[in-house]
CSV table of C-alpha atoms and ligand atoms in Angstrom, one decimal:
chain,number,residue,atom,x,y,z
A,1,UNK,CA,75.8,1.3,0.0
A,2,UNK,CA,72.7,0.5,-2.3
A,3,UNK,CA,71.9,-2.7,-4.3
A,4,UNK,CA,69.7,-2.9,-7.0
A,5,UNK,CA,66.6,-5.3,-7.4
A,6,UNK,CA,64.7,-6.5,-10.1
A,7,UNK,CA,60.7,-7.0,-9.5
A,8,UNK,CA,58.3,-9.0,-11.3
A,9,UNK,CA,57.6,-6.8,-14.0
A,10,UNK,CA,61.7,-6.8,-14.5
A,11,UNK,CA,61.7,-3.1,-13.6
A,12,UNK,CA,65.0,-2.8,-11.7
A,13,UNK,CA,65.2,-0.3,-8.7
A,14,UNK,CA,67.1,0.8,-5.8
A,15,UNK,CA,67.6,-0.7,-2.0
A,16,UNK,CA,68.3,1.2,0.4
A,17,UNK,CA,70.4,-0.6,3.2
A,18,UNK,CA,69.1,0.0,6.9
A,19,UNK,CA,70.4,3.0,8.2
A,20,UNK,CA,71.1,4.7,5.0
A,21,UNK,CA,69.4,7.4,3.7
A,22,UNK,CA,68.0,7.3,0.0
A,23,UNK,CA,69.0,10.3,-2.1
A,24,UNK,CA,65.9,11.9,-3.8
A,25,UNK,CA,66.7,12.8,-7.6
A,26,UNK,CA,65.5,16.6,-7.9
A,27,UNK,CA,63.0,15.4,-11.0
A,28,UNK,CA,62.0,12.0,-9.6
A,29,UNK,CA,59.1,11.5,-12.0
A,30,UNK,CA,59.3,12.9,-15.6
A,31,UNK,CA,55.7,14.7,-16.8
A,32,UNK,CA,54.0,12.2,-18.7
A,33,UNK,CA,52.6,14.6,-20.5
A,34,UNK,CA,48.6,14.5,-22.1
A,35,UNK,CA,47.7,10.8,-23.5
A,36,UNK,CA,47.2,10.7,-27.4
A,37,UNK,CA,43.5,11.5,-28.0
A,38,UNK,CA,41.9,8.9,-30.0
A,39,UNK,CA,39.5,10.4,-32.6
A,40,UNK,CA,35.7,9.0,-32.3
A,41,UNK,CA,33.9,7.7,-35.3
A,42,UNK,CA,32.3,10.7,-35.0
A,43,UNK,CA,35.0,12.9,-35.1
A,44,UNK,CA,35.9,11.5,-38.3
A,45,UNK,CA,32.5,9.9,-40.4
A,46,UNK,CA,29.6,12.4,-40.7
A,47,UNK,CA,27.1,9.8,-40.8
A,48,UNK,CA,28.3,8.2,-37.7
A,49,UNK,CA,27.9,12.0,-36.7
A,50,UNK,CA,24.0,12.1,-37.6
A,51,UNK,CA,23.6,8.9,-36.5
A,52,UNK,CA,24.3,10.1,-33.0
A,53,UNK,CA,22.7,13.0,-32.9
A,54,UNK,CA,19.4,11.2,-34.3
A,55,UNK,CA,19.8,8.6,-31.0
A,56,UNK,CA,19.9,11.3,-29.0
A,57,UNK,CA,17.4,13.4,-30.3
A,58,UNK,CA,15.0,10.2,-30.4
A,59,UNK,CA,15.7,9.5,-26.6
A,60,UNK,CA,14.7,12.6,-25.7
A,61,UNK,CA,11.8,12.7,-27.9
A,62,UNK,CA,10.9,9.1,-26.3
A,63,UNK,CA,11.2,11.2,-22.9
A,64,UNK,CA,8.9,13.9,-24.2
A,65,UNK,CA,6.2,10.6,-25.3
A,66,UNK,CA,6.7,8.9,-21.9
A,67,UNK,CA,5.8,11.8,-19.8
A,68,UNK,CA,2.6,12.5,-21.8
A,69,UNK,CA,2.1,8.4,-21.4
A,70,UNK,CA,2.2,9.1,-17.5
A,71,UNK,CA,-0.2,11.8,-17.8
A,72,UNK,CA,-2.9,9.2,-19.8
A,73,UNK,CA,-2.4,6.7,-17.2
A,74,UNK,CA,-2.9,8.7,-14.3
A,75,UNK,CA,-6.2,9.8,-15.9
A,76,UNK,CA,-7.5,6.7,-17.3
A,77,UNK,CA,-6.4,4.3,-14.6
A,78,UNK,CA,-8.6,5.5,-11.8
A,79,UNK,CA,-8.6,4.1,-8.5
A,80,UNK,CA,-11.2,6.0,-7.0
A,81,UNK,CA,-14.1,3.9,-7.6
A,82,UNK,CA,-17.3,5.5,-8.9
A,83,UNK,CA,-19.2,4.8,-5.5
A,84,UNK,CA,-17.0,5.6,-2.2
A,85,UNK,CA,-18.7,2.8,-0.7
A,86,UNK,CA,-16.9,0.8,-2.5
A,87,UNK,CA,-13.3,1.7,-1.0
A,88,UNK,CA,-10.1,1.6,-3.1
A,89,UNK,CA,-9.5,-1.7,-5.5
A,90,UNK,CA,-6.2,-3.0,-4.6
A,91,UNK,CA,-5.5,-4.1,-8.4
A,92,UNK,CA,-6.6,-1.0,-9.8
A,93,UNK,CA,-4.0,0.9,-7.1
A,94,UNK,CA,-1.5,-1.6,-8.6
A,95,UNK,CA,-1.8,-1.1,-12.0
A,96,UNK,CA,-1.5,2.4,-11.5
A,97,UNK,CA,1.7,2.8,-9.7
A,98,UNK,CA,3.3,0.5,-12.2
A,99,UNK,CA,2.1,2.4,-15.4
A,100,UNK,CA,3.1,6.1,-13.2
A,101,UNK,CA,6.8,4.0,-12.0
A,102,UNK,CA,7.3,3.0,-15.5
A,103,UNK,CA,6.4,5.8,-17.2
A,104,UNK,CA,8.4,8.1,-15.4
A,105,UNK,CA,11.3,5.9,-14.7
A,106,UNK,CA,11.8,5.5,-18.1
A,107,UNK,CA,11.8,9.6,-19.2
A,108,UNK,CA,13.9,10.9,-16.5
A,109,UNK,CA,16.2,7.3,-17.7
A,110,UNK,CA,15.9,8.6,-21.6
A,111,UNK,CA,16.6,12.3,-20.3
A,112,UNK,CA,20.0,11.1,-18.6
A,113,UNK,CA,20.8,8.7,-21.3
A,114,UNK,CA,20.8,11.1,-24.5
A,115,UNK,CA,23.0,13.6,-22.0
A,116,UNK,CA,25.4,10.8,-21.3
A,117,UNK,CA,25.3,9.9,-25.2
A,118,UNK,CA,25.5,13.1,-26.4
A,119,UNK,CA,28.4,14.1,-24.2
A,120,UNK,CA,30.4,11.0,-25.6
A,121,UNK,CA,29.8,11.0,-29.0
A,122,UNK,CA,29.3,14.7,-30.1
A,123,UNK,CA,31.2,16.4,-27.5
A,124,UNK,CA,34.1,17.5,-28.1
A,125,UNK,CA,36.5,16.0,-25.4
A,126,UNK,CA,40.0,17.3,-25.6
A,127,UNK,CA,41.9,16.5,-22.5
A,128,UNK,CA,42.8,20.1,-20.5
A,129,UNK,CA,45.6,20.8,-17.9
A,130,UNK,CA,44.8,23.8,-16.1
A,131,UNK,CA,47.0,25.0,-12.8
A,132,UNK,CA,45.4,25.7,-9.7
A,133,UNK,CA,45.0,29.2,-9.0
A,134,UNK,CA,43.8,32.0,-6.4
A,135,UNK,CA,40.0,32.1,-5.4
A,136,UNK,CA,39.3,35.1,-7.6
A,137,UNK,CA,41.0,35.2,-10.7
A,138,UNK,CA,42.2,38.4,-12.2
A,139,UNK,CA,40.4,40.2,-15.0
A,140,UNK,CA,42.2,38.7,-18.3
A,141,UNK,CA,41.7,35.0,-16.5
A,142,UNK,CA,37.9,36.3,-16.3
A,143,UNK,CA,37.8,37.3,-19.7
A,144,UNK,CA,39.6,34.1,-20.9
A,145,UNK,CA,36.9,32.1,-18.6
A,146,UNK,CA,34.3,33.2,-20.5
A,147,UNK,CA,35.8,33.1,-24.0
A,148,UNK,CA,36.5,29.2,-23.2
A,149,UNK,CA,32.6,28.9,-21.7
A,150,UNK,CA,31.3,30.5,-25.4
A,151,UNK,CA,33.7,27.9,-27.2
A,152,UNK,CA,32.5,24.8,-25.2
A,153,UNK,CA,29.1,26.2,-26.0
A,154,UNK,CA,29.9,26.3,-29.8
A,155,UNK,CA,31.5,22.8,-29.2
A,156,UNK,CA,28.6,21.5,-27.4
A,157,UNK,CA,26.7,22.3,-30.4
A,158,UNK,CA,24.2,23.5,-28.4
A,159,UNK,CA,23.0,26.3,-30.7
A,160,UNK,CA,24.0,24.9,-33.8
A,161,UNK,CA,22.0,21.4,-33.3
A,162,UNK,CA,18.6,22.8,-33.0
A,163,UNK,CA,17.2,19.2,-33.2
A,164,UNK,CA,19.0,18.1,-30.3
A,165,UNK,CA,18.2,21.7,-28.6
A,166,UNK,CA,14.9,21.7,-29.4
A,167,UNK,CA,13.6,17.7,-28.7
A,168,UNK,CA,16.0,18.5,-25.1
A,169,UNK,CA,14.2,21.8,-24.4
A,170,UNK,CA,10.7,19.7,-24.9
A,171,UNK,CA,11.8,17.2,-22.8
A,172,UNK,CA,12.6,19.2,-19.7
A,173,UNK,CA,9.9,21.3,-20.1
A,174,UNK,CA,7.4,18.5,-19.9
A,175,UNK,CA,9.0,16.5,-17.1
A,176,UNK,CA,7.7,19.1,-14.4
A,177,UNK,CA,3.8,18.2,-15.5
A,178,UNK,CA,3.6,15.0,-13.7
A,179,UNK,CA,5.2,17.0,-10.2
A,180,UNK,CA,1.7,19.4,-10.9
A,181,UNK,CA,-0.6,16.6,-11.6
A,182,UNK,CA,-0.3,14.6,-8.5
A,183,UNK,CA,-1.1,17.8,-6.7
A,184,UNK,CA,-4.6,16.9,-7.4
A,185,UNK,CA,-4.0,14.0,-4.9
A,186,UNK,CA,-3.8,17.0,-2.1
A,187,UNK,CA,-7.1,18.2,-3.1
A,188,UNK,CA,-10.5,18.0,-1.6
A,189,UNK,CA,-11.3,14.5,-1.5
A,190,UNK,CA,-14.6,12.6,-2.5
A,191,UNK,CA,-16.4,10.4,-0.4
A,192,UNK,CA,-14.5,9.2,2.8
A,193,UNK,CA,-11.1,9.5,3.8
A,194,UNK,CA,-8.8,7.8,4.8
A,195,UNK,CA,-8.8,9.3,8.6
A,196,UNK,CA,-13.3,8.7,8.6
A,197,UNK,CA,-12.1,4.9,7.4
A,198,UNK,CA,-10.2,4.6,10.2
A,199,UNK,CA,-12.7,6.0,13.0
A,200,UNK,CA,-14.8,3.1,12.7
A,201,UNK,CA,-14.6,-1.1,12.6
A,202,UNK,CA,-17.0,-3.7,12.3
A,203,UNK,CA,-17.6,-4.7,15.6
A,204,UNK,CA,-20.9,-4.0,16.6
A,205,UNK,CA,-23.5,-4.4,19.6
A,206,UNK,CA,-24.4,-8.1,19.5
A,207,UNK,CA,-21.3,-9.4,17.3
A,208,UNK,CA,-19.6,-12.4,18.9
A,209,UNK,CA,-16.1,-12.8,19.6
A,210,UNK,CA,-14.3,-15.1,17.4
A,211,UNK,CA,-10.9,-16.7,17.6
A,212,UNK,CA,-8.8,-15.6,15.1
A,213,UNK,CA,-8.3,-17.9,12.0
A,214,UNK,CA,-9.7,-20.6,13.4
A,215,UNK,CA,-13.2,-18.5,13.5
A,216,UNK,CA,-14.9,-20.2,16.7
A,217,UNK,CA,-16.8,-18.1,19.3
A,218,UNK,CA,-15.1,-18.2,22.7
A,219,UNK,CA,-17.2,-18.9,25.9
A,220,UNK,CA,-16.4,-16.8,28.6
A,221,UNK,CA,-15.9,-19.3,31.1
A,222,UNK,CA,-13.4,-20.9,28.9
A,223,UNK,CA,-10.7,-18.4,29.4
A,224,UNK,CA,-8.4,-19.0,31.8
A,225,UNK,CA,-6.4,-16.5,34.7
A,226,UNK,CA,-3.2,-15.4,32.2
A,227,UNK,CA,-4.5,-16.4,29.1
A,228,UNK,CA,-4.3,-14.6,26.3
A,229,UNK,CA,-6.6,-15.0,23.0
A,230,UNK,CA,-6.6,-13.3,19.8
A,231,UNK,CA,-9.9,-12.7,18.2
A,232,UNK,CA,-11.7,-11.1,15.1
A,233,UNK,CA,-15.3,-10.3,14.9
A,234,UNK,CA,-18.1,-12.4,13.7
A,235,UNK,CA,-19.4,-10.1,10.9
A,236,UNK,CA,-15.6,-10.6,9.6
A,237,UNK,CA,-16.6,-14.0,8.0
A,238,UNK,CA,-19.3,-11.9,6.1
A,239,UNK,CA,-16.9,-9.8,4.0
A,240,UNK,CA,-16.6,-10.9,0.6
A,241,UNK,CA,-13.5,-13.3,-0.1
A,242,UNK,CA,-11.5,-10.4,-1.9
A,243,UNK,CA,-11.8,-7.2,-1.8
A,244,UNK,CA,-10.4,-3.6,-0.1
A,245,UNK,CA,-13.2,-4.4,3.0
A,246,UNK,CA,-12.0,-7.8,3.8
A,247,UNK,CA,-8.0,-6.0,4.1
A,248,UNK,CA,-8.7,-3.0,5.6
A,249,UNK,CA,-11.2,-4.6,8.6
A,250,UNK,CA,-8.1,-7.2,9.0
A,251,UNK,CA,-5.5,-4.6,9.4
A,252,UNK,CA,-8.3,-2.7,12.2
A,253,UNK,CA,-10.8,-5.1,13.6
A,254,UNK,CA,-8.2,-7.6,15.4
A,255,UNK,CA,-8.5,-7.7,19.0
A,256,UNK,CA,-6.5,-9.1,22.1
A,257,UNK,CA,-8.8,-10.8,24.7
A,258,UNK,CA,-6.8,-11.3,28.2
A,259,UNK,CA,-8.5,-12.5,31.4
A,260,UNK,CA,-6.9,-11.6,34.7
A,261,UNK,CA,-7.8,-11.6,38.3
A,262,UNK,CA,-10.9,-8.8,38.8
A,263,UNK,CA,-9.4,-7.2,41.5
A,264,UNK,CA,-6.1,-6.8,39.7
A,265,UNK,CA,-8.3,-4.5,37.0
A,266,UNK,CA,-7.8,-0.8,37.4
A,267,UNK,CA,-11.1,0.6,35.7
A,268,UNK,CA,-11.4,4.0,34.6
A,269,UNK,CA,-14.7,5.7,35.5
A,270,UNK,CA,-17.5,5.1,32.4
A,271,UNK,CA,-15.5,1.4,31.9
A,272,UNK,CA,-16.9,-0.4,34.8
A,273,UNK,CA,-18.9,-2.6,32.6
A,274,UNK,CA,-16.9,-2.8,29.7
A,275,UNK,CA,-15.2,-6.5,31.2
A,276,UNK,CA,-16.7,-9.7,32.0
A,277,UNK,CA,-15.4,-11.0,35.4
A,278,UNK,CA,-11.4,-9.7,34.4
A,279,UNK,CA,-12.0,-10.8,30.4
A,280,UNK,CA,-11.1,-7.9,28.7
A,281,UNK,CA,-10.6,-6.5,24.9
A,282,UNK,CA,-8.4,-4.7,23.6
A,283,UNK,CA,-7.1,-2.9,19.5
A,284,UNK,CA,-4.1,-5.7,19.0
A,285,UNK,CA,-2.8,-2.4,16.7
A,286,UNK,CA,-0.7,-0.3,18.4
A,287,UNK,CA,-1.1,3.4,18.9
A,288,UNK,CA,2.6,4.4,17.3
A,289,UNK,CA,2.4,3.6,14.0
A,290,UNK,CA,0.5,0.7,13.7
A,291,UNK,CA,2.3,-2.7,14.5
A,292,UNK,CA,0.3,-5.7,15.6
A,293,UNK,CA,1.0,-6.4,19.3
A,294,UNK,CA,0.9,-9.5,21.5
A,295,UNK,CA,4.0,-10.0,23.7
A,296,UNK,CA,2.1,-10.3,26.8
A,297,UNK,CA,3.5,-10.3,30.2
A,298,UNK,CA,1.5,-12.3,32.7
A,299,UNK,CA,2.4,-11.2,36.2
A,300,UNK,CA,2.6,-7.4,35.0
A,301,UNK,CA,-0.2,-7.0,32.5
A,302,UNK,CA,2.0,-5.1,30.8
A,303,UNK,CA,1.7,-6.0,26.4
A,304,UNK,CA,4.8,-4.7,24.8
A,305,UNK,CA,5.1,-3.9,20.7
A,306,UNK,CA,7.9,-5.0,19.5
A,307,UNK,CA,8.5,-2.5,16.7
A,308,UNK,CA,9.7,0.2,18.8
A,309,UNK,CA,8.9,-1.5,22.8
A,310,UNK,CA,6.0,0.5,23.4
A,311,UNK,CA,4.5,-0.6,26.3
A,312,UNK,CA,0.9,-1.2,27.3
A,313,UNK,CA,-1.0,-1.6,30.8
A,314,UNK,CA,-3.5,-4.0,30.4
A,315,UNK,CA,-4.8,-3.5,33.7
A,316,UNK,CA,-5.2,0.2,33.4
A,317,UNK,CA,-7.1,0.8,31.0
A,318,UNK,CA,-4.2,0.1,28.3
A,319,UNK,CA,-2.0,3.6,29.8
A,320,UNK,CA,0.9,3.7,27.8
A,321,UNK,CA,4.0,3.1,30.5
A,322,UNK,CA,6.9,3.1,28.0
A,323,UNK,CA,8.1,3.7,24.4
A,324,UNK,CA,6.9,6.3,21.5
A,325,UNK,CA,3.2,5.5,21.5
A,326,UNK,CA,0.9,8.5,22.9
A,327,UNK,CA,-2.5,6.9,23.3
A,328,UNK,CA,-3.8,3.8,25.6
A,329,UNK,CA,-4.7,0.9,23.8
A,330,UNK,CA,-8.0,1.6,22.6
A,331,UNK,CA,-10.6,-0.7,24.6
A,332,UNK,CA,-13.7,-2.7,23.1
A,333,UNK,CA,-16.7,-3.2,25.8
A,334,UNK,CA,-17.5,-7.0,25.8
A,335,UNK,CA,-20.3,-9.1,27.4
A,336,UNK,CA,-21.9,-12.4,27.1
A,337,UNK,CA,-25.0,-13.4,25.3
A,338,UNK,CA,-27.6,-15.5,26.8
A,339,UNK,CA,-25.5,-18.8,25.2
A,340,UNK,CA,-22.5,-17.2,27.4
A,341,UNK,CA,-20.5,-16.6,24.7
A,342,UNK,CA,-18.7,-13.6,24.6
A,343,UNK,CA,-20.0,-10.2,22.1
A,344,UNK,CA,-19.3,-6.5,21.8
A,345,UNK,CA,-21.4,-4.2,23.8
A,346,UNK,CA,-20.2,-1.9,20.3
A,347,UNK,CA,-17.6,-0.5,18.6
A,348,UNK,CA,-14.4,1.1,19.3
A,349,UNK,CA,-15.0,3.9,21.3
A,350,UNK,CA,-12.5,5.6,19.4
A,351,UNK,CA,-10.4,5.0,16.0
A,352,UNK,CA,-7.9,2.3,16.3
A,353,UNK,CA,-4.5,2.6,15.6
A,354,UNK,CA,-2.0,5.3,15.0
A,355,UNK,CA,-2.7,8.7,15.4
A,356,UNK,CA,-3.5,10.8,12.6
A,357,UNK,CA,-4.0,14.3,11.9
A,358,UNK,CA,-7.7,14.6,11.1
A,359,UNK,CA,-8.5,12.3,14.0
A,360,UNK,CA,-11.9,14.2,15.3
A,361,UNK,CA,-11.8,11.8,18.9
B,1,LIG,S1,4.5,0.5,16.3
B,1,LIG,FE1,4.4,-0.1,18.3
B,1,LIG,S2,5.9,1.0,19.3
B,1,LIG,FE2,6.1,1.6,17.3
């Protein structure tokens, strides 16, 4: 037999005892039916109306303003400098993506705002119930189908409000320009690229081997069996303080200087002089996609990146035994001056780094 409840909201309702069965009223739930649509100022105040269709009109326009805004600033803020020499200014490069990201931001935001305002202020937004039905609806559903698509259209307004059509129409027919103009990016380029920038550092025949940050040139017979030092070049300390020289020859010039036992050094035929008495250099940036290395493993030789655990032999001409990366390590030639500090024989034999496609070596 069933007892009645009340809960918290003092709705009463029916408990079933264990081992009965609840009987299931045939209409359990009445139809609620559509809610009460509430008119819009809109609906009701024709300059309320106006006033709408004049914010969206203007956010589109603003669109249409912003894109041509992009187009200036990709023009005027250059950040190819006038002499390649020079390489790319790091502010200039700055300032431009912030004027393109703004630009641009902001239309495709003013495009997707005056939609969202339009739709809720000038729409009109009757609520519809409509039962599901087969797949492919017979011919009078058809013709009904389109009837209601030409009334939404003549709701939407969008024939009628030629100011909203028109500014709208303007605004997605300019936002395609900026896709065209960075095309010009793909195009022949002046001076050096990117890939020539990469097959050469500034180590040099002569240039001494420096300790990294602290800048002192490392004697030779200073190293120890197992000891790993990293190092920059000399003519780093010559670079001006700031600048796109001083960050790109820190990103390539830094070098890993390990010394092992002579006989534990595998040397590929053209290398034999390329170590001084097991002290040998190698790129600290690894051949995947760029990571600085220096996890070194004593007894092994083996250096391991720990981006993606590609792993180097040190002793073998920096082979690649494990992980992602395709290339060896590349491998500076060192020797010692007559001070018996240590010096490049020259530079990279080949670009340091990760692969590229116009690599020519
Ligand atoms: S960057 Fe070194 S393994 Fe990926």
């Amino acid at each position: 037999m069933s007892t009645h409840n009340v809960n918290p909201n003092g709705d009463e309702h029916a408990v079933v005892p264990h081992g009965e069965h609840a009987v299931v009223p045939a209409d359990p739930i009445a139809d609620p039916g559509l809610h009460y649509y509430d008119e819009r100022l809109t609906d009701v105040d024709k300059k309320a109306e106006r006033r709408a269709e004049r914010q969206v009109a203007g956010m589109f326009a603003l669109a249409s303003l912003l894109t041509v805004a992009f187009i200036v600033f990709y023009v005027i803020v250059g950040i190819h400098p006038d002499d390649p020499e020079d390489g790319v200014n790091i502010g200039d490069v700055q300032v431009s993506n912030l004027t393109l990201g703004l630009t641009l931001g902001l239309a495709l935001f003013l495009v997707g705002a005056g939609a969202v305002q339009w739709a809720r202020s000038l729409m009109s937004s009757p609520e519809v119930v409509h039962e599901r039905h087969p797949l492919r609806s017979d011919d009078e559903t058809r013709a009904a189908a389109l009837a209601d698509f030409e009334t939404g259209t003549e709701e939407t307004g969008f024939g009628r409000r030629k100011l909203i059509r028109n500014s709208l129409l303007g605004a997605l027919a300019l936002l395609p320009l900026p896709a065209v103009i960075l095309l010009r990016d793909l195009g022949p380029n002046t001076g050096e690229s990117p890939g020539e920038r990469k097959q050469h550092t500034i180590w040099a025949e002569g240039v001494r081997v420096l300790t990294d940050v602290t800048f002192m040139p490392i004697r030779a017979a200073d190293l120890e069996i197992g000891q790993l030092v990293n190092a920059m070049p000399a003519t780093f300390e010559d670079l001006p303080e700031h600048g796109p020289e001083r960050i790109n020859e820190r990103a390539k010039s830094p070098v890993m200087l390990v010394r092992m036992l002579p006989e534990d050094v595998h040397v590929a035929p053209g290398r034999e002089n390329w170590g001084v008495d097991g002290i040998l250099a190698y790129s600290k940036i690894c051949t995947h996609v760029g990571c600085p290395i220096s996890l070194y493993e004593q007894t092994t030789h083996h250096m391991l990146c720990p981006c993606h655990q590609s792993t180097f032999d040190l002793s073998d001409n920096g082979k690649v035994i494990f992980g992602p990366a395709t290339r060896s390590l590349p491998q500076l030639p060192i020797a010692v001056d007559s001070e018996g500090y240590l010096i490049a024989q020259s530079d990279f034999t080949e670009p340091v780094g990760p692969s590229y496609w116009e690599r020519t070596r």
